[in-house]
Tab-separated table of C-alpha atoms in Angstrom:
chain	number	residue	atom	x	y	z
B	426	UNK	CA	-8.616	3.685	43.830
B	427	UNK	CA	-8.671	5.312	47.323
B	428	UNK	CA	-7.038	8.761	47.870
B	429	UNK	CA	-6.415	9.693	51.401
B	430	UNK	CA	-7.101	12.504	52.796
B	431	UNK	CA	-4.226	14.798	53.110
B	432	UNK	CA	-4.229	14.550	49.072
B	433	UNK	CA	-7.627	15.396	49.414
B	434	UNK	CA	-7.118	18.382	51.364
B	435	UNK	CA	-4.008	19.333	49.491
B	436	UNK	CA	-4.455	21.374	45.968
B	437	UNK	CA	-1.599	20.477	44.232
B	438	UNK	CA	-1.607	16.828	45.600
B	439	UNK	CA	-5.110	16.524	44.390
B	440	UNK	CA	-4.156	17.791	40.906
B	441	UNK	CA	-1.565	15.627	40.816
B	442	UNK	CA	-3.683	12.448	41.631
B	443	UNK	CA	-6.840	13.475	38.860
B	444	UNK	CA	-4.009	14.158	36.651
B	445	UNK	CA	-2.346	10.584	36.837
B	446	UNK	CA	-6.104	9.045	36.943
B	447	UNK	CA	-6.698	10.701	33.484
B	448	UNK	CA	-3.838	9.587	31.802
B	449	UNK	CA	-4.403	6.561	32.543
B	450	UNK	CA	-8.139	6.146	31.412
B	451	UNK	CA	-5.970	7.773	27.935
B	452	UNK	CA	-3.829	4.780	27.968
B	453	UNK	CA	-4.083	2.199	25.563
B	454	UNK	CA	-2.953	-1.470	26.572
B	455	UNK	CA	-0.516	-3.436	23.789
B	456	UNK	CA	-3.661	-4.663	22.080
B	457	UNK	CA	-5.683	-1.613	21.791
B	458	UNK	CA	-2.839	-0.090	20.707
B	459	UNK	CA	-2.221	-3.472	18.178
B	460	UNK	CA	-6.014	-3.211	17.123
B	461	UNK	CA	-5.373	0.915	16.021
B	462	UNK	CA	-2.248	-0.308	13.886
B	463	UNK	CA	-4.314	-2.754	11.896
B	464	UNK	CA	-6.940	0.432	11.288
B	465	UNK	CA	-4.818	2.140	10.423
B	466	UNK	CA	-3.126	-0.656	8.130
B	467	UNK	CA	-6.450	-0.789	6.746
B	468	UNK	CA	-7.054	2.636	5.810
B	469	UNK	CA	-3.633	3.140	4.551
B	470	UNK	CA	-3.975	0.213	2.167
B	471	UNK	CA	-7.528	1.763	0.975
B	472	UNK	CA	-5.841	5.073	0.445
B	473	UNK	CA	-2.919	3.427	-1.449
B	474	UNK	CA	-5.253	1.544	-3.862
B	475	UNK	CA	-7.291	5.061	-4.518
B	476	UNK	CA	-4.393	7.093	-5.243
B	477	UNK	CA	-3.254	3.972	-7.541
B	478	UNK	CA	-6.341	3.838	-9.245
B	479	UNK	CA	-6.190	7.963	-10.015
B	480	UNK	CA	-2.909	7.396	-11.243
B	481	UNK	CA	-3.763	4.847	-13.641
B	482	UNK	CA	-6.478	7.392	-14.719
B	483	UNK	CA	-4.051	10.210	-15.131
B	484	UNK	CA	-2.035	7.616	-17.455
B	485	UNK	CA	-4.632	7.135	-19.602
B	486	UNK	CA	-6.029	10.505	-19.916
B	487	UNK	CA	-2.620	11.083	-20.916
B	488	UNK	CA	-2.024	9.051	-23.787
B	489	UNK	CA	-1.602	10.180	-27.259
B	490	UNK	CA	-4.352	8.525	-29.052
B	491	UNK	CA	-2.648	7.257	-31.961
B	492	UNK	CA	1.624	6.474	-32.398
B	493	UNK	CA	1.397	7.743	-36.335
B	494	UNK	CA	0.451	11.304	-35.194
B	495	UNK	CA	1.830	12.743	-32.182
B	496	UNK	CA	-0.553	15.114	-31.274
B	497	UNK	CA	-3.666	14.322	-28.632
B	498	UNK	CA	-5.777	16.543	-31.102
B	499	UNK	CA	-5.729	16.942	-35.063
B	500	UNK	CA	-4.182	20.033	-36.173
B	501	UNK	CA	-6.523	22.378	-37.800
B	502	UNK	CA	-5.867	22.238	-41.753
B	503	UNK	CA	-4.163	25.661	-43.022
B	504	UNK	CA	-5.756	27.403	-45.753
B	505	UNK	CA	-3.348	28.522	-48.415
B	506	UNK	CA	-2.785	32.415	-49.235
B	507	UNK	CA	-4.522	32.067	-52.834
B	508	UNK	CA	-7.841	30.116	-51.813
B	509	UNK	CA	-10.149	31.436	-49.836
């Protein structure tokens, strides 16, 4: 891209000009901004499955380990006041 010179010579022209040239090096076209949505797609979906995967550990972790007592551990057996 040519500049002339009056922008050249010109401060605030010349900003103006380097200013527009970087944004558009920034600039994505449609597909490289398509291609960043199926990254991110990508890592979205991974992160889903992990989280899924913790969950299903939290369930289990979670779980009484029998239905006839309720407890996750055995209550310690009381002594009675005469025994000892």
């Amino acid at each position: 891209m040519l500049t002339s010179r009056y922008t050249l010579r010109h401060p605030e022209f010349h900003a103006a000009v380097t200013e527009h040239r970087q944004h558009g090096k920034d600039a994505l076209p449609l597909t490289g901004l398509a291609v960043q949505l199926g990254q991110l797609r990508r890592y979205l979906g991974a992160v889903a499955a992990e989280v899924r995967r913790h969950e299903e550990q939290h369930r289990k972790l979670n779980r009484a380990p029998s239905k006839r007592s309720g407890h996750r551990f055995p209550r310690p057996r009381r002594r009675g006041l005469g025994s000892g």
